[in-house]
CSV table of C-alpha atoms in Angstrom, one decimal:
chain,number,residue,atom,x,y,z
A,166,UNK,CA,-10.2,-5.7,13.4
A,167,UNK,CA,-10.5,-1.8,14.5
A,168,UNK,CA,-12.7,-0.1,12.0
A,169,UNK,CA,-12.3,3.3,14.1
A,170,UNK,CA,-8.6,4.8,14.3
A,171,UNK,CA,-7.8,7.3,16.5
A,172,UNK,CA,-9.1,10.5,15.7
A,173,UNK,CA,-6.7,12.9,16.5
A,174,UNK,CA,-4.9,11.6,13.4
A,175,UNK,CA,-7.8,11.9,11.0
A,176,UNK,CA,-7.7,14.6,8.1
A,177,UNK,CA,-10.8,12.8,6.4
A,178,UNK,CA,-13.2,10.7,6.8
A,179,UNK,CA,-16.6,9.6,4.9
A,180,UNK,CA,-18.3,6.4,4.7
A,181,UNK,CA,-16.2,5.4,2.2
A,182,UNK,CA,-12.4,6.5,3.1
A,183,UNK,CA,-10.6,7.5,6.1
A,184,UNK,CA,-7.4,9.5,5.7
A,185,UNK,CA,-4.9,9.4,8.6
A,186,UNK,CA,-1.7,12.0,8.9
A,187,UNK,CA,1.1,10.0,10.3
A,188,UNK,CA,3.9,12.0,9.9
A,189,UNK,CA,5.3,15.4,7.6
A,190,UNK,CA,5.2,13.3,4.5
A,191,UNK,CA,3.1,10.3,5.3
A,192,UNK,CA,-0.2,9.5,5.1
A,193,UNK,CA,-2.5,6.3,5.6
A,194,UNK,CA,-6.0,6.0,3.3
A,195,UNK,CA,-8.3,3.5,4.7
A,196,UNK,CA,-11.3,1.7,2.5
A,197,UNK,CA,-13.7,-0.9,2.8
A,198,UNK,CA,-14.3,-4.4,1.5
A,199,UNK,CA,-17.2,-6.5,2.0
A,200,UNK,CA,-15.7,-9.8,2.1
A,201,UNK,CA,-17.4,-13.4,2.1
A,202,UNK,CA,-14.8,-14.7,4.8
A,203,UNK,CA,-14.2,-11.7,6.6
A,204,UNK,CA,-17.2,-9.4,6.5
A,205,UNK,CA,-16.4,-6.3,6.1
A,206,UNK,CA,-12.5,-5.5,5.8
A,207,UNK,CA,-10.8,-2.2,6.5
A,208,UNK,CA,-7.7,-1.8,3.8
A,209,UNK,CA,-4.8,0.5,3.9
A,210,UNK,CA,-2.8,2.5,1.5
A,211,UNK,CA,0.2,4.8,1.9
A,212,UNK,CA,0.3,8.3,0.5
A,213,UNK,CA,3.5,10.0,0.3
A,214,UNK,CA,3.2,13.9,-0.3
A,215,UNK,CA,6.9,16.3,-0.5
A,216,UNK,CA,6.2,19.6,-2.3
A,217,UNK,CA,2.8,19.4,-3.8
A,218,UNK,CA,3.6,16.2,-5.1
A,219,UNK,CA,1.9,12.9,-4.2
A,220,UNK,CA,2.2,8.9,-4.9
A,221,UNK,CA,-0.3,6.4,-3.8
A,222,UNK,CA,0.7,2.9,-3.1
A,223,UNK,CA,-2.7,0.7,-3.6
A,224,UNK,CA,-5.6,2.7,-4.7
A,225,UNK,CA,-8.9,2.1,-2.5
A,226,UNK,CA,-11.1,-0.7,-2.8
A,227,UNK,CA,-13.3,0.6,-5.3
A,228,UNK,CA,-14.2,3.5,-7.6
A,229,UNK,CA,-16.5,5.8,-5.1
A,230,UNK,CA,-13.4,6.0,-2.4
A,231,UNK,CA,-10.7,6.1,-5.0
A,232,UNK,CA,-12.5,9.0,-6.6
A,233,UNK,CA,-12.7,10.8,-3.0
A,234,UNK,CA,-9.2,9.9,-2.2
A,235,UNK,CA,-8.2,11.6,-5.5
A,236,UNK,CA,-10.5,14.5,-4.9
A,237,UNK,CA,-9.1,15.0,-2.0
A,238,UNK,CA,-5.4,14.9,-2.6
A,239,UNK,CA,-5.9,17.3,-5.3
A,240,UNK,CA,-8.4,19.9,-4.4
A,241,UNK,CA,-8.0,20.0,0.0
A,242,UNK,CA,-4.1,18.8,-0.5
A,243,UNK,CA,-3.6,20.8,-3.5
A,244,UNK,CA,-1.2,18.0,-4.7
A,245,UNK,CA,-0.5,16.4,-7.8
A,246,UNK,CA,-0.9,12.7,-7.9
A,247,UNK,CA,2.6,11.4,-9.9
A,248,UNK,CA,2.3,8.0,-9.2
A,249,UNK,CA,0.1,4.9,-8.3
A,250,UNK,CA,2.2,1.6,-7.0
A,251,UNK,CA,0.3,-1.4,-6.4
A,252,UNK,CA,1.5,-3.8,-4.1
A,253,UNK,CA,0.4,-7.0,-5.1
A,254,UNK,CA,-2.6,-7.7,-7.5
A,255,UNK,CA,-5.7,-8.7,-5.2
A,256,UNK,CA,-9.0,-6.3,-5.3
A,257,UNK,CA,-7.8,-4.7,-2.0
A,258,UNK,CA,-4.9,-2.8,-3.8
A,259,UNK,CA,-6.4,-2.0,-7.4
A,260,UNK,CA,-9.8,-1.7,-6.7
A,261,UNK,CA,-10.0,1.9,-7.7
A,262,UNK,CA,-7.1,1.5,-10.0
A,263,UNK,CA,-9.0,2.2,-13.5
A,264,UNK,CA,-10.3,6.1,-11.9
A,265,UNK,CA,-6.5,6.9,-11.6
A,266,UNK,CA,-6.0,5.1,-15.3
A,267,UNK,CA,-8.6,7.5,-16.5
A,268,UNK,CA,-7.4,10.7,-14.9
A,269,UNK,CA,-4.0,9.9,-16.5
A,270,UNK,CA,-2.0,8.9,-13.4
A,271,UNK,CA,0.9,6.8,-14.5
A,272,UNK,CA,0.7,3.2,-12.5
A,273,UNK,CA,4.1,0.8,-11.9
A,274,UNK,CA,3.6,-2.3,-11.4
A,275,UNK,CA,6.3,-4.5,-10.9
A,276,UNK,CA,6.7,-7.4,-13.4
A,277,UNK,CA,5.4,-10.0,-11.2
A,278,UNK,CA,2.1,-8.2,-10.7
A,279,UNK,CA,2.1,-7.1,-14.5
A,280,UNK,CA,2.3,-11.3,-15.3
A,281,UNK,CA,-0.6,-11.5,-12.7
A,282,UNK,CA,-2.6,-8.5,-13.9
A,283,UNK,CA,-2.4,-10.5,-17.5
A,284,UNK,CA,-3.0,-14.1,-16.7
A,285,UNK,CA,-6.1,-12.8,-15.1
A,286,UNK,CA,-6.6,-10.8,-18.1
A,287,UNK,CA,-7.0,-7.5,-17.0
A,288,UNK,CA,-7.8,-4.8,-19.2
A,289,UNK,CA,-6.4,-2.4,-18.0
A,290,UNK,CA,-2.9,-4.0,-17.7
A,291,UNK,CA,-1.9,-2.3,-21.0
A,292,UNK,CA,-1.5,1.5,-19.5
A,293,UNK,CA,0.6,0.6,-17.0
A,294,UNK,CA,4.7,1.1,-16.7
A,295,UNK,CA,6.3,-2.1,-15.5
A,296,UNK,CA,9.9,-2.0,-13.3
A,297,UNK,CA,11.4,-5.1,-12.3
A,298,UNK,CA,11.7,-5.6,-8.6
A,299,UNK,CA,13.3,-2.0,-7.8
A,300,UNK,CA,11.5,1.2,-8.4
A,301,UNK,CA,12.6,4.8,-7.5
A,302,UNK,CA,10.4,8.0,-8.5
A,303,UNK,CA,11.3,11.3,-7.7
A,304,UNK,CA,9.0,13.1,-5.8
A,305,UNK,CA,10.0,17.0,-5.5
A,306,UNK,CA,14.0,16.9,-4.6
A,307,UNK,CA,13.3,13.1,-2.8
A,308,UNK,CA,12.9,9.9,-3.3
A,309,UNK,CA,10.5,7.1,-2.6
A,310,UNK,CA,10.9,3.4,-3.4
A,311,UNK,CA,9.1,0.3,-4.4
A,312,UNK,CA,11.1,-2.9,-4.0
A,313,UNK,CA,10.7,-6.7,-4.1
A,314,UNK,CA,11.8,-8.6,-1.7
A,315,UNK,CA,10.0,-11.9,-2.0
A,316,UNK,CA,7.3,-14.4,-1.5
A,317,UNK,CA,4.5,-13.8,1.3
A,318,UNK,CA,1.0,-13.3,1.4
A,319,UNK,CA,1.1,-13.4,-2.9
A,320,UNK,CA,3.9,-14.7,-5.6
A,321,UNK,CA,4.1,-10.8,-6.8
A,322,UNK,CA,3.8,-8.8,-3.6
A,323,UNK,CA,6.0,-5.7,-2.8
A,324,UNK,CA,6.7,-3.0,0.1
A,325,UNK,CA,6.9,0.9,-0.4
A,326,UNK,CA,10.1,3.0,1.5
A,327,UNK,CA,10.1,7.0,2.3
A,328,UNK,CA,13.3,7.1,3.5
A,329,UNK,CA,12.7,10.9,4.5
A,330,UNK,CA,10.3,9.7,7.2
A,331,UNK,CA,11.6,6.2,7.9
A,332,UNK,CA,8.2,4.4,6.6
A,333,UNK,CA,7.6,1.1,5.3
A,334,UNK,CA,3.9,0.5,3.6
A,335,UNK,CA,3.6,-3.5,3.5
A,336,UNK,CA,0.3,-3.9,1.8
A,337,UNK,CA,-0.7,-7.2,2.9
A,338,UNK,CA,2.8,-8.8,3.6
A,339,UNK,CA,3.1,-7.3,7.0
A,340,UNK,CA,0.5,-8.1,9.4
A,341,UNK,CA,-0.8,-5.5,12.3
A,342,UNK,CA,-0.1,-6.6,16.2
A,343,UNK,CA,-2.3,-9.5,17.0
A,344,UNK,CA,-4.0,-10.2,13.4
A,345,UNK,CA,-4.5,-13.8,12.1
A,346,UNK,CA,-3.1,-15.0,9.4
A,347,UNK,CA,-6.1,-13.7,6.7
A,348,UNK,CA,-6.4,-14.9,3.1
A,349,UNK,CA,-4.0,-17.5,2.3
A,350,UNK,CA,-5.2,-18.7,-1.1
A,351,UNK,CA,-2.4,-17.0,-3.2
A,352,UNK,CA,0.3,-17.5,0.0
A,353,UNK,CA,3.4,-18.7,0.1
A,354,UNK,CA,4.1,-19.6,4.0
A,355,UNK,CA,7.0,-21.0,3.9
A,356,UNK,CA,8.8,-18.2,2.2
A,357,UNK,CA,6.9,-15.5,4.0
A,358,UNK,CA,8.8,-15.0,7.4
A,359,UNK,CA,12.1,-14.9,5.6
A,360,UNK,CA,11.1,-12.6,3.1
A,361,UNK,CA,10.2,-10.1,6.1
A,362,UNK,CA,13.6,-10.6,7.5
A,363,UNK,CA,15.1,-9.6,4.4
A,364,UNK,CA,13.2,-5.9,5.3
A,365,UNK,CA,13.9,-5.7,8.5
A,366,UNK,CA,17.6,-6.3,7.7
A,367,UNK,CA,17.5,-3.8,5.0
A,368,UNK,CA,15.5,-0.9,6.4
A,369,UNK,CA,16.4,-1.5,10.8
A,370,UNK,CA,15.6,1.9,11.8
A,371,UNK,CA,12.2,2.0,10.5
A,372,UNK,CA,10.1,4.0,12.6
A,373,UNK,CA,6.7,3.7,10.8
A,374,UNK,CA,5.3,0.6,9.1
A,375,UNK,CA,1.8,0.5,7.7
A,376,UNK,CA,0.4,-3.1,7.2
A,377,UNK,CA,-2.2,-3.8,4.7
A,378,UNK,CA,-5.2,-4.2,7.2
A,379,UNK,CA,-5.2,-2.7,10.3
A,380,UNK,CA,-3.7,0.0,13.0
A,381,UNK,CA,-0.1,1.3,11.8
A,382,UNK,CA,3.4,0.3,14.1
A,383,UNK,CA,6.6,0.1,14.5
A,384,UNK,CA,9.1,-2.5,13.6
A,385,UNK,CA,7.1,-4.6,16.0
A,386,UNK,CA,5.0,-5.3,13.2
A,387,UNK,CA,7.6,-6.8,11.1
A,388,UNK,CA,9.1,-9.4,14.3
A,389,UNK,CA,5.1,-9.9,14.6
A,390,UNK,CA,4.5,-11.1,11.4
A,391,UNK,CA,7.7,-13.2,11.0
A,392,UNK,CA,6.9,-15.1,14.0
A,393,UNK,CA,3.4,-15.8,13.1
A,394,UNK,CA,4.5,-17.5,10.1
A,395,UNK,CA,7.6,-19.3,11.5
């Protein structure tokens, strides 16, 4: 897996986070995870930012990057964070999740990840707002989305949508060009490739699509993962 994106995209980067500028709106926050099966695992998050205004989808991977992603977004951005969306309810997407918690930053989770989050009793679980397959959030005059469109890598996991910049955030659904198949434990493969088909059909003229691990595409990404699972 490459640990070292291209650097003309880079607005940030430490040993703990990388931030990547992919578009007006869009931007791609990269952490680490020190994995016993994969060594160490570079994870992605989508930040969305319209008027000085920001939502997060997966928070870092722990509480050092999540606390320089927020420092970041607020102080060299000068953006308020609105929003935190997790996309499914493994360490790689709420590792950092409590900083955000703390700083009062209002977390969805949809209601399959909110059943997860409390089966696994997470103590946190009780501050955040819980939507039920669909979410929309305003941020300045448009709109972002968090929607469900099945069972993949997890029971629960979800994409984001910026329609404004034609970007899909897959979180660990969508798989880069050429990855294996990763952590299965929680999968469901036989649902998997047709849940991917359901957002290609629904979102065709997708021009950026951020996977959960890995360099960000095209579409390419979605026929890429759907036939890897097939």
């Amino acid at each position: 897996m490459n640990l070292a994106p291209s650097d003309s995209l880079k607005v940030y980067e430490s040993e703990n986070l990388i931030v990547l500028k992919l578009s007006q709106h869009i931007y791609q926050h990269i952490s680490f995870l020190n994995t016993d099966d994969f060594g160490k695992v570079a994870s992605n998050g989508m930040l969305v930012i319209n008027n000085h205004k920001g939502v997060v989808f997966d928070t870092p991977t722990d509480d050092k990057s999540s606390l320089e992603l927020i420092k970041f977004v607020t102080k060299k951005l000068k953006t308020d964070i609105t929003a935190v969306i997790p996309t499914h309810f493994h360490e790689d997407c709420i590792g950092g999740i409590a900083n955000f918690v703390d700083k009062g930053i209002p977390v969805y989770a949809n209601n399959k990840t909110m059943a997860l989050f409390k089966t696994k009793k997470l103590n946190f679980s009780k501050h955040i707002n819980e939507f039920n397959g669909k979410l929309s959030l305003n941020i300045g005059e448009k709109k972002v989305y968090a929607e469900y469109f099945g069972e993949g890598h997890t029971e629960d996991n979800i994409i984001g949508y910026f329609p404004e910049d034609e970007t899909i955030f897959g979180g660990c659904l969508i798989k880069e060009k050429n990855a294996g198949k990763g952590y299965l434990g929680d999968a469901n493969t036989a649902e998997w490739p047709a849940t991917v088909q359901n957002i290609k059909l629904k979102y065709p003229d997708t021009k950026i699509v951020i996977p959960g691990h890995g360099e960000y595409g095209g579409t390419a990404l979605l026929d890429y993962t759907i036939q890897l699972f097939q």
